[in-house]
Short mmCIF file of C-alpha atoms in Angstrom, two decimals:
data_model
loop_
_atom_site.label_atom_id
_atom_site.label_comp_id
_atom_site.label_asym_id
_atom_site.label_seq_id
_atom_site.Cartn_x
_atom_site.Cartn_y
_atom_site.Cartn_z
CA MET A 1 84.11 130.59 161.87
CA ILE A 2 81.58 133.34 161.73
CA ASN A 3 82.77 136.73 160.60
CA TRP A 4 81.65 138.87 163.52
CA GLY A 5 83.45 141.95 162.25
CA ALA A 6 81.50 141.88 158.98
CA PHE A 7 78.32 141.22 160.91
CA LEU A 8 78.82 144.18 163.24
CA LEU A 9 79.65 146.37 160.27
CA VAL A 10 76.46 145.32 158.51
CA ALA A 11 74.41 145.92 161.64
CA LEU A 12 75.95 149.33 162.18
CA VAL A 13 75.64 150.47 158.58
CA SER A 14 72.02 149.36 158.35
CA LEU A 15 71.23 151.08 161.61
CA VAL A 16 72.80 154.35 160.57
CA SER A 17 71.49 154.40 157.00
CA ALA A 18 67.94 153.38 157.86
CA GLY A 19 67.96 155.81 160.77
CA ALA A 20 69.21 158.64 158.59
CA LEU A 21 66.67 157.97 155.84
CA VAL A 22 63.76 157.80 158.26
CA THR A 23 64.94 160.86 160.18
CA ILE A 24 65.25 162.99 157.08
CA TYR A 25 61.98 161.87 155.52
CA ALA A 26 60.13 162.29 158.80
CA SER A 27 61.66 165.76 159.24
CA GLY A 28 60.38 166.65 155.80
CA LEU A 29 56.90 165.53 156.69
CA ARG A 30 57.03 167.39 160.00
CA LEU A 31 58.14 170.57 158.24
CA LEU A 32 55.19 170.29 155.87
CA ALA A 33 52.94 170.06 158.92
CA VAL A 34 54.20 173.31 160.48
CA ASP A 35 51.26 175.59 161.22
CA GLY A 36 50.56 178.06 158.47
CA ARG A 37 53.11 176.45 156.20
CA PRO A 38 55.75 179.18 156.15
CA ARG A 39 57.82 179.30 152.99
CA ALA A 40 61.03 178.30 154.75
CA ALA A 41 59.40 175.17 156.13
CA VAL A 42 58.13 174.08 152.74
CA VAL A 43 61.53 174.66 151.15
CA GLY A 44 63.18 172.71 153.97
CA ALA A 45 60.68 169.90 153.53
CA TYR A 46 61.43 169.57 149.85
CA ALA A 47 65.14 169.70 150.57
CA CYS A 48 64.61 166.73 152.88
CA PHE A 49 62.65 164.84 150.25
CA THR A 50 65.38 165.53 147.72
CA VAL A 51 68.01 164.08 150.04
CA CYS A 52 65.80 161.00 150.47
CA ALA A 53 65.43 160.68 146.71
CA LEU A 54 69.22 160.77 146.43
CA GLY A 55 69.38 158.04 149.06
CA VAL A 56 67.02 155.89 147.00
CA LEU A 57 69.12 156.55 143.88
CA PHE A 58 72.21 155.44 145.81
CA GLY A 59 70.31 152.28 146.70
CA ILE A 60 69.61 151.65 143.01
CA TYR A 61 73.27 152.31 142.28
CA LEU A 62 74.19 149.61 144.78
CA ILE A 63 71.65 147.16 143.40
CA VAL A 64 72.66 147.45 139.74
CA PRO A 65 76.07 145.81 139.36
CA ALA A 66 76.72 147.44 135.99
CA LEU A 67 76.90 150.83 137.71
CA HIS A 68 79.68 149.93 140.08
CA ALA A 69 81.51 147.35 138.02
CA SER A 70 84.49 146.23 140.00
CA MET B 1 69.15 110.30 126.17
CA ASP B 2 69.36 109.64 129.86
CA LEU B 3 71.29 112.82 130.53
CA THR B 4 69.11 114.90 128.25
CA LEU B 5 66.02 113.80 130.13
CA ILE B 6 67.55 114.81 133.46
CA VAL B 7 68.67 118.19 132.17
CA VAL B 8 65.23 118.90 130.71
CA LEU B 9 63.59 117.92 134.00
CA VAL B 10 66.03 120.08 135.96
CA ILE B 11 65.32 123.08 133.75
CA LEU B 12 61.55 122.68 134.02
CA LEU B 13 61.74 122.27 137.76
CA ALA B 14 64.19 125.13 138.19
CA VAL B 15 61.85 127.45 136.31
CA PHE B 16 58.99 126.34 138.51
CA PHE B 17 61.15 126.92 141.59
CA ASP B 18 61.80 130.42 140.28
CA PHE B 19 58.06 130.91 139.99
CA THR B 20 57.42 129.78 143.59
CA ASN B 21 60.33 131.97 144.68
CA GLY B 22 58.53 134.93 143.09
CA PHE B 23 55.19 134.48 144.76
CA HIS B 24 56.75 133.42 148.01
CA ASP B 25 58.73 136.63 148.29
CA THR B 26 56.28 139.22 146.98
CA ALA B 27 55.35 139.79 150.59
CA ASN B 28 58.85 140.93 151.58
CA ALA B 29 58.49 144.09 149.56
CA MET B 30 54.78 144.56 149.14
CA ALA B 31 53.04 143.37 152.31
CA THR B 32 53.37 146.68 154.15
CA PRO B 33 52.29 149.07 151.36
CA ILE B 34 49.28 146.83 150.69
CA ALA B 35 48.43 146.73 154.38
CA THR B 36 48.56 150.50 154.82
CA GLY B 37 46.78 151.28 151.57
CA ALA B 38 49.81 152.99 150.03
CA MET B 39 49.24 150.86 146.94
CA ARG B 40 46.28 148.84 145.81
CA PRO B 41 47.09 145.11 145.99
CA ARG B 42 47.02 144.62 142.21
CA VAL B 43 49.12 147.72 141.62
CA ALA B 44 51.61 146.64 144.26
CA VAL B 45 52.15 143.15 142.84
CA THR B 46 52.36 144.57 139.32
CA VAL B 47 55.06 147.02 140.36
CA ALA B 48 56.92 144.27 142.20
CA ALA B 49 56.65 141.97 139.18
CA LEU B 50 57.99 144.60 136.79
CA LEU B 51 60.88 145.43 139.13
CA ASN B 52 61.70 141.74 139.46
CA LEU B 53 61.68 141.40 135.69
CA VAL B 54 63.99 144.38 135.27
CA GLY B 55 66.17 143.23 138.15
CA ALA B 56 66.67 139.81 136.64
CA PHE B 57 68.16 141.37 133.52
CA LEU B 58 70.32 143.82 135.46
CA SER B 59 72.50 141.24 137.08
CA THR B 60 73.64 138.11 135.30
CA GLU B 61 76.77 137.54 137.26
CA VAL B 62 75.96 133.95 138.09
CA ALA B 63 77.33 132.45 141.26
CA LYS B 64 80.29 130.12 140.81
CA THR B 65 78.77 127.50 143.03
CA ILE B 66 75.13 126.62 143.57
CA SER B 67 75.41 126.10 147.28
CA GLY B 68 77.93 128.80 148.14
CA GLY B 69 80.38 126.41 149.76
CA ILE B 70 77.92 124.41 151.83
CA ILE B 71 78.49 121.39 149.66
CA ARG B 72 82.12 120.61 148.94
CA GLU B 73 81.69 120.86 145.22
CA GLY B 74 84.20 121.48 142.49
CA PRO B 75 87.77 120.24 142.11
CA GLY B 76 88.90 118.04 144.96
CA GLY B 77 85.38 117.68 146.28
CA VAL B 78 82.27 115.87 145.22
CA GLU B 79 80.65 116.42 141.89
CA ILE B 80 77.09 117.62 142.00
CA THR B 81 75.23 115.52 139.47
CA PRO B 82 72.15 116.79 137.63
CA THR B 83 70.20 114.10 139.48
CA MET B 84 71.17 115.66 142.80
CA ILE B 85 70.15 119.09 141.57
CA PHE B 86 66.85 117.62 140.45
CA ALA B 87 66.19 115.94 143.80
CA GLY B 88 67.22 119.07 145.68
CA LEU B 89 64.91 121.23 143.59
CA ILE B 90 61.95 118.95 144.31
CA GLY B 91 62.66 119.35 148.02
CA ALA B 92 62.89 123.12 147.71
CA VAL B 93 59.74 123.47 145.61
CA ILE B 94 57.65 121.24 147.86
CA TRP B 95 58.77 123.04 151.00
CA ASN B 96 58.03 126.39 149.38
CA MET B 97 54.53 125.20 148.50
CA ILE B 98 53.89 123.90 152.02
CA THR B 99 54.96 127.12 153.70
CA TRP B 100 52.90 129.08 151.19
CA LEU B 101 49.85 126.97 152.03
CA ARG B 102 50.38 127.83 155.69
CA GLY B 103 51.03 131.48 154.85
CA LEU B 104 54.51 131.38 156.37
CA PRO B 105 57.32 133.53 154.97
CA SER B 106 60.40 131.33 154.75
CA SER B 107 63.59 131.74 152.83
CA SER B 108 63.52 130.23 149.34
CA SER B 109 67.31 130.04 149.18
CA HIS B 110 67.44 128.11 152.43
CA ALA B 111 64.91 125.68 150.97
CA LEU B 112 67.14 125.26 147.93
CA PHE B 113 70.23 124.72 150.10
CA GLY B 114 68.30 122.24 152.23
CA GLY B 115 67.15 120.23 149.25
CA LEU B 116 70.65 120.13 147.80
CA ILE B 117 72.19 119.14 151.13
CA GLY B 118 69.72 116.29 151.50
CA ALA B 119 70.39 115.08 147.99
CA ALA B 120 74.18 115.38 148.42
CA LEU B 121 74.16 113.47 151.72
CA VAL B 122 72.43 110.55 150.06
CA GLY B 123 74.18 110.86 146.72
CA ALA B 124 77.74 111.55 147.84
CA GLY B 125 77.95 110.67 151.51
CA THR B 126 78.26 112.68 154.72
CA ASN B 127 81.65 114.06 153.71
CA SER B 128 80.07 116.08 150.93
CA VAL B 129 78.51 118.63 153.25
CA ASP B 130 80.49 121.18 155.20
CA PHE B 131 78.44 121.54 158.38
CA GLY B 132 80.60 124.36 159.66
CA VAL B 133 79.52 126.41 156.67
CA VAL B 134 75.90 125.36 157.25
CA LEU B 135 76.16 126.75 160.76
CA SER B 136 77.86 130.00 159.77
CA LYS B 137 75.91 130.66 156.58
CA VAL B 138 72.44 129.41 157.41
CA VAL B 139 71.76 128.76 161.08
CA LEU B 140 73.46 131.72 162.73
CA PRO B 141 72.31 134.28 160.13
CA ALA B 142 68.76 132.99 160.67
CA LEU B 143 69.13 134.03 164.31
CA LEU B 144 70.96 137.28 163.62
CA ALA B 145 68.95 138.61 160.65
CA PRO B 146 65.66 139.16 162.49
CA LEU B 147 67.51 140.51 165.53
CA VAL B 148 69.40 143.15 163.55
CA ALA B 149 66.44 144.02 161.35
CA GLY B 150 64.15 144.10 164.35
CA LEU B 151 66.44 146.49 166.20
CA VAL B 152 66.82 148.74 163.16
CA GLY B 153 63.08 148.67 162.46
CA PHE B 154 62.29 149.41 166.10
CA LEU B 155 64.61 152.40 166.30
CA ALA B 156 63.54 153.73 162.89
CA THR B 157 59.90 153.54 163.91
CA ARG B 158 60.60 155.27 167.21
CA LEU B 159 62.47 158.04 165.40
CA ALA B 160 59.74 158.48 162.82
CA TYR B 161 57.02 158.81 165.44
CA ARG B 162 59.11 161.09 167.62
CA ILE B 163 60.01 163.46 164.79
CA THR B 164 56.54 163.76 163.30
CA ARG B 165 54.85 164.33 166.64
CA ARG B 166 53.09 167.69 166.90
CA PRO B 167 52.63 169.28 170.29
CA VAL B 168 49.31 170.80 169.21
CA GLY B 169 46.98 169.71 166.49
CA LYS B 170 46.60 166.47 164.61
CA ASN B 171 49.72 164.56 163.63
CA GLN B 172 50.18 164.35 159.89
CA ARG B 173 51.76 161.10 158.93
CA GLY B 174 49.92 160.21 155.73
CA GLY B 175 52.95 161.26 153.72
CA PHE B 176 54.74 158.12 154.83
CA ARG B 177 52.54 156.27 152.34
CA VAL B 178 54.31 158.02 149.47
CA GLY B 179 57.67 157.11 150.95
CA GLN B 180 56.59 153.50 151.32
CA ILE B 181 56.17 153.20 147.57
CA PHE B 182 59.85 154.02 147.08
CA THR B 183 61.32 151.94 149.88
CA SER B 184 59.22 148.91 148.89
CA SER B 185 60.19 149.25 145.25
CA LEU B 186 63.83 149.25 146.30
CA VAL B 187 63.35 145.98 148.15
CA ALA B 188 61.54 144.47 145.14
CA LEU B 189 64.35 145.47 142.78
CA ALA B 190 66.99 144.04 145.08
CA HIS B 191 65.02 140.81 145.23
CA GLY B 192 64.86 140.57 141.44
CA THR B 193 68.60 140.99 141.00
CA ASN B 194 69.40 138.40 143.68
CA ASP B 195 66.92 135.61 143.33
CA ALA B 196 66.42 135.18 139.60
CA GLN B 197 70.19 134.82 139.43
CA LYS B 198 70.13 131.74 141.63
CA THR B 199 67.86 129.88 139.24
CA MET B 200 69.95 131.01 136.29
CA GLY B 201 72.97 129.56 138.06
CA VAL B 202 71.22 126.24 138.68
CA ILE B 203 70.11 125.91 135.05
CA THR B 204 73.51 126.93 133.71
CA LEU B 205 75.29 124.42 135.92
CA ALA B 206 72.89 121.70 134.83
CA LEU B 207 73.55 122.57 131.19
CA ILE B 208 77.30 122.47 131.80
CA ALA B 209 77.02 119.14 133.62
CA GLY B 210 75.03 117.77 130.69
CA GLY B 211 77.70 118.89 128.25
CA PHE B 212 75.45 121.39 126.45
CA LEU B 213 77.66 124.29 127.48
CA GLY B 214 81.37 124.59 127.97
CA SER B 215 82.53 124.83 131.58
CA GLY B 216 82.59 128.37 132.90
CA ALA B 217 80.08 129.51 130.27
CA ASN B 218 77.73 132.39 130.91
CA PRO B 219 74.01 131.65 130.94
CA PRO B 220 72.53 131.76 127.42
CA PHE B 221 70.03 134.54 126.76
CA TRP B 222 67.01 132.25 126.76
CA VAL B 223 67.87 131.13 130.29
CA ILE B 224 67.97 134.72 131.51
CA LEU B 225 64.71 135.51 129.73
CA VAL B 226 62.87 132.45 131.04
CA CYS B 227 64.09 133.02 134.61
CA ALA B 228 63.15 136.68 134.53
CA LEU B 229 59.68 135.88 133.21
CA ALA B 230 59.13 133.07 135.70
CA ILE B 231 60.04 135.15 138.74
CA ALA B 232 58.00 138.12 137.49
CA LEU B 233 54.98 135.94 136.79
CA GLY B 234 55.30 134.36 140.21
CA THR B 235 55.49 137.77 141.84
CA TYR B 236 52.48 138.98 139.88
CA THR B 237 50.46 135.95 140.97
CA GLY B 238 51.06 137.26 144.46
CA GLY B 239 51.46 134.99 147.44
CA TRP B 240 48.38 136.49 149.07
CA ARG B 241 48.52 134.18 152.05
CA ILE B 242 52.03 135.30 152.93
CA ILE B 243 51.16 138.91 152.21
CA GLN B 244 48.29 138.60 154.69
CA THR B 245 50.59 137.13 157.32
CA MET B 246 53.27 139.78 156.92
CA GLY B 247 50.89 142.69 156.38
CA GLY B 248 48.37 141.98 159.10
CA GLY B 249 49.08 138.69 160.82
CA LEU B 250 52.13 139.84 162.74
CA THR B 251 50.96 143.26 163.78
CA ASP B 252 48.65 146.02 162.57
CA ILE B 253 50.85 148.12 160.36
CA LYS B 254 50.33 151.85 160.02
CA ALA B 255 51.90 154.01 157.36
CA THR B 256 54.70 155.29 159.62
CA GLN B 257 55.62 151.77 160.66
CA GLY B 258 55.38 150.49 157.11
CA PHE B 259 57.78 153.14 155.90
CA SER B 260 60.23 152.54 158.73
CA ALA B 261 60.05 148.76 158.34
CA GLU B 262 60.66 148.83 154.61
CA ALA B 263 63.45 151.41 154.97
CA SER B 264 65.12 149.09 157.50
CA THR B 265 64.66 146.10 155.22
CA ALA B 266 66.15 147.93 152.26
CA ALA B 267 69.08 149.26 154.31
CA THR B 268 69.85 145.92 155.94
CA VAL B 269 69.56 143.90 152.74
CA LEU B 270 71.76 146.31 150.79
CA ALA B 271 74.32 146.51 153.58
CA SER B 272 74.45 142.74 153.97
CA SER B 273 74.88 142.08 150.27
CA HIS B 274 77.66 144.64 149.90
CA LEU B 275 79.59 144.22 153.12
CA GLY B 276 80.04 140.48 152.99
CA PHE B 277 77.61 139.09 155.50
CA ALA B 278 74.70 137.55 153.64
CA LEU B 279 71.31 137.72 155.33
CA SER B 280 68.05 136.30 154.05
CA THR B 281 65.68 138.97 152.72
CA THR B 282 62.67 137.11 154.05
CA GLN B 283 64.08 136.99 157.56
CA VAL B 284 65.21 140.61 157.47
CA SER B 285 61.79 141.70 156.28
CA SER B 286 59.90 139.78 158.97
CA GLY B 287 62.27 141.11 161.61
CA SER B 288 61.79 144.71 160.48
CA ILE B 289 58.02 144.33 160.63
CA ILE B 290 58.17 142.95 164.17
CA GLY B 291 60.54 145.75 165.15
CA ALA B 292 58.20 148.32 163.66
CA GLY B 293 55.36 146.71 165.59
CA LEU B 294 57.30 147.05 168.84
CA GLY B 295 58.19 150.63 168.00
CA ARG B 296 54.67 152.04 168.09
CA ARG B 297 53.14 152.41 171.49
CA GLY B 298 49.87 150.58 171.84
CA SER B 299 50.43 148.14 169.02
CA THR B 300 50.39 144.45 169.75
CA ILE B 301 52.38 141.69 168.13
CA GLN B 302 50.91 138.29 167.50
CA TRP B 303 53.75 136.35 169.07
CA GLY B 304 52.00 133.10 168.19
CA THR B 305 52.32 133.90 164.50
CA ALA B 306 55.87 135.16 164.96
CA GLY B 307 56.76 131.92 166.73
CA LYS B 308 55.32 129.82 163.90
CA ILE B 309 57.37 131.80 161.40
CA VAL B 310 60.58 131.31 163.36
CA ILE B 311 59.89 127.59 163.68
CA ALA B 312 59.33 127.43 159.92
CA TRP B 313 62.73 129.08 159.37
CA PHE B 314 64.50 126.45 161.38
CA ILE B 315 62.57 123.55 159.85
CA THR B 316 63.13 124.81 156.30
CA LEU B 317 66.60 123.34 155.89
CA PRO B 318 66.00 119.86 157.36
CA ALA B 319 62.53 119.53 155.84
CA ALA B 320 63.62 120.41 152.32
CA GLY B 321 66.65 118.21 152.97
CA LEU B 322 64.51 115.19 153.85
CA VAL B 323 62.44 115.54 150.68
CA GLY B 324 65.63 116.05 148.66
CA ALA B 325 67.21 112.97 150.22
CA ALA B 326 64.14 110.83 149.57
CA CYS B 327 64.01 111.96 145.96
CA GLU B 328 67.70 111.25 145.48
CA LEU B 329 67.19 107.74 146.89
CA ILE B 330 64.43 107.07 144.38
CA ALA B 331 66.33 108.72 141.55
CA ARG B 332 69.29 106.38 142.05
CA ILE B 333 67.21 103.56 140.59
CA GLY B 334 67.78 105.12 137.19
CA VAL B 335 65.52 106.68 134.60
CA VAL B 336 62.48 104.99 136.14
CA GLY B 337 63.35 106.58 139.46
CA LEU B 338 63.56 110.00 137.86
CA VAL B 339 60.16 109.56 136.31
CA ILE B 340 58.73 108.36 139.64
CA ASP B 341 60.26 111.45 141.29
CA ALA B 342 58.79 113.77 138.68
CA VAL B 343 55.34 112.19 138.95
CA LEU B 344 55.41 112.20 142.76
CA GLY B 345 56.61 115.80 142.85
CA ALA B 346 53.96 116.94 140.40
CA GLY B 347 51.34 115.03 142.39
CA VAL B 348 52.30 116.72 145.65
CA ILE B 349 52.36 120.17 144.02
CA VAL B 350 48.93 119.68 142.44
CA GLY B 351 47.67 118.26 145.72
CA ILE B 352 48.81 121.32 147.65
CA PHE B 353 47.27 123.59 145.05
CA VAL B 354 43.95 121.73 145.24
CA ALA B 355 44.06 121.87 149.04
CA SER B 356 44.58 125.63 148.86
CA ARG B 357 41.46 125.93 146.67
CA ARG B 358 39.20 123.53 148.48
CA LYS B 359 39.87 124.73 151.98
CA PRO B 360 40.43 128.43 151.45
CA HIS B 361 42.39 129.91 154.26
CA GLU B 362 40.13 132.37 156.00
CA GLN B 363 42.60 135.06 155.04
CA SER B 364 42.39 134.43 151.34
CA ASN B 365 38.59 134.37 151.35
CA ALA B 366 38.32 137.71 149.62
CA LEU B 367 40.41 136.38 146.78
CA GLU B 368 38.27 133.29 146.37
CA VAL B 369 35.19 135.49 146.16
CA ASP B 370 36.87 137.52 143.45
CA VAL B 371 37.47 134.41 141.41
CA ALA B 372 33.89 133.24 141.84
CA MET B 373 32.56 136.67 140.95
CA ASN B 374 34.52 136.73 137.73
CA SER B 375 32.58 133.82 136.37
CA VAL B 376 29.10 135.31 136.74
CA LEU B 377 29.49 139.02 135.99
CA THR B 378 30.22 140.81 132.77
CA ARG B 379 33.46 142.69 132.38
CA SER B 380 32.13 146.18 133.03
CA GLU B 381 29.96 145.07 135.95
CA ARG B 382 32.93 143.34 137.44
CA ARG B 383 35.13 146.35 137.00
CA SER B 384 32.76 148.79 138.64
CA LEU B 385 32.14 146.39 141.50
CA LEU B 386 35.83 145.85 142.00
CA LYS B 387 36.48 149.56 141.97
CA LYS B 388 33.75 150.18 144.51
CA ARG B 389 35.06 147.44 146.72
CA GLY B 390 38.59 148.69 146.31
CA ASP B 391 37.57 152.18 147.34
CA GLU B 392 35.69 150.86 150.34
CA LEU B 393 38.63 148.73 151.33
CA LEU B 394 40.98 151.66 151.01
CA ALA B 395 38.70 153.91 153.03
CA GLU B 396 38.49 151.23 155.68
CA ARG B 397 42.24 150.86 155.83
CA ARG B 398 42.70 154.59 156.13
CA ARG B 399 40.16 154.69 158.92
CA MET B 400 41.81 151.86 160.78
CA SER B 401 45.29 153.19 160.44
CA ASP B 402 44.10 156.57 161.78
CA GLU B 403 46.95 158.42 160.18
CA SER B 404 45.66 161.28 158.12
CA SER B 405 45.34 160.58 154.43
CA LEU B 406 47.66 161.74 151.73
CA PHE B 407 45.16 164.17 150.41
CA GLU B 408 45.20 166.30 153.53
CA LEU B 409 48.80 167.12 152.92
CA GLY B 410 48.03 169.40 150.01
CA ALA B 411 48.24 169.16 146.27
CA GLU B 412 51.99 169.50 145.86
CA GLU B 413 52.64 166.46 148.00
CA GLU B 414 50.55 164.35 145.70
CA VAL B 415 52.55 165.37 142.67
CA ARG B 416 55.76 164.19 144.23
#
């Protein structure tokens, strides 16, 4: 009656994607907070933010049906 | 004449339902950024309103059935009459207004389903409703949504705090405010594409039932436009009571938690709408906030408030159903019944609105003061006062959330 497979899939995917987004964004923030702000850390931080931005863009892609017309 | 009257009433009511849907659900996306000071309240609701407006135009793929299989509609089943839709909408709108008055986030779609179920039970008998589908599409998801979202929010918050912890020196977590703007906007956009569509579907089906459109027709442009405007206007009006509940009533939200909660909401809502297990945005959002509250050590959760919210979720369907059933009973008299329904419904709505003004909820006090202030001060005086108050409020929020401000992160972070 209830589609447990789909439910588990949803739970798992949300867990992984939210976890990944938060991990990457938080890593970026942590890298910015490294003492003395070495160049590598700043570059790494912005790389993290870029990945997050891509994640948000993927979210928009999923929201707008015209982009993934079936 | 008779049918035209019903269709006109349905359209008016559906647009109003769209409006209540907007202000009821602003909180899902914007409660946490407002609470942490990531966005000023006005800015936040404006952004949410614009995204809802855009979202409504993005997706016009109207659902084939209003109730998603809960009512056995279509060929071989019962026919949903415009009268039933009308009665169901009254139930949904009234329940939305009541929960708003109490500051409780509850699902607008469940209210709509409830109203329709009530109307269908009276109008077409007990056979018209598929209770198995009610259980699997409404009751169980209402249990599962907050559990999943809560777990995701809890783990995300834990991760965020663990990663940003510094062994020496002050933790710098103000940057989460910037991230919040993006995650919340995502939730607002998703809301716009989903919810405006429901109203479009209702209006289109009413038009088809009234013979103004051929069966299987797409919604005319004016329907899309009106629905988009109604939901955006509703969002802009801002359900401040619900925002207060979600942003501060459940738990004190700090920037890190706000970011994690909204990221979990966005992830869960998107996953659920694309992997075939529909969950209510409102319930997901509340669950994420509770999870985020559990995830930070030393934060407390107002379980009393959480309990009230959960009770409201489970009452939503039967309560809206009762109102819908009562309205359908009256409406069966004929045109007079419809008019009685419309007058009664309007009376209750106005009554609730008056009650919200006369006995301002302690939480919406600040807003009442704003309204009063507007009538005595000149424009420029008002503006400078508002700005000063806004700044003070923001400073206070920053102080309370004790997570260093954005501006300590350096100039380049602000540009981003």
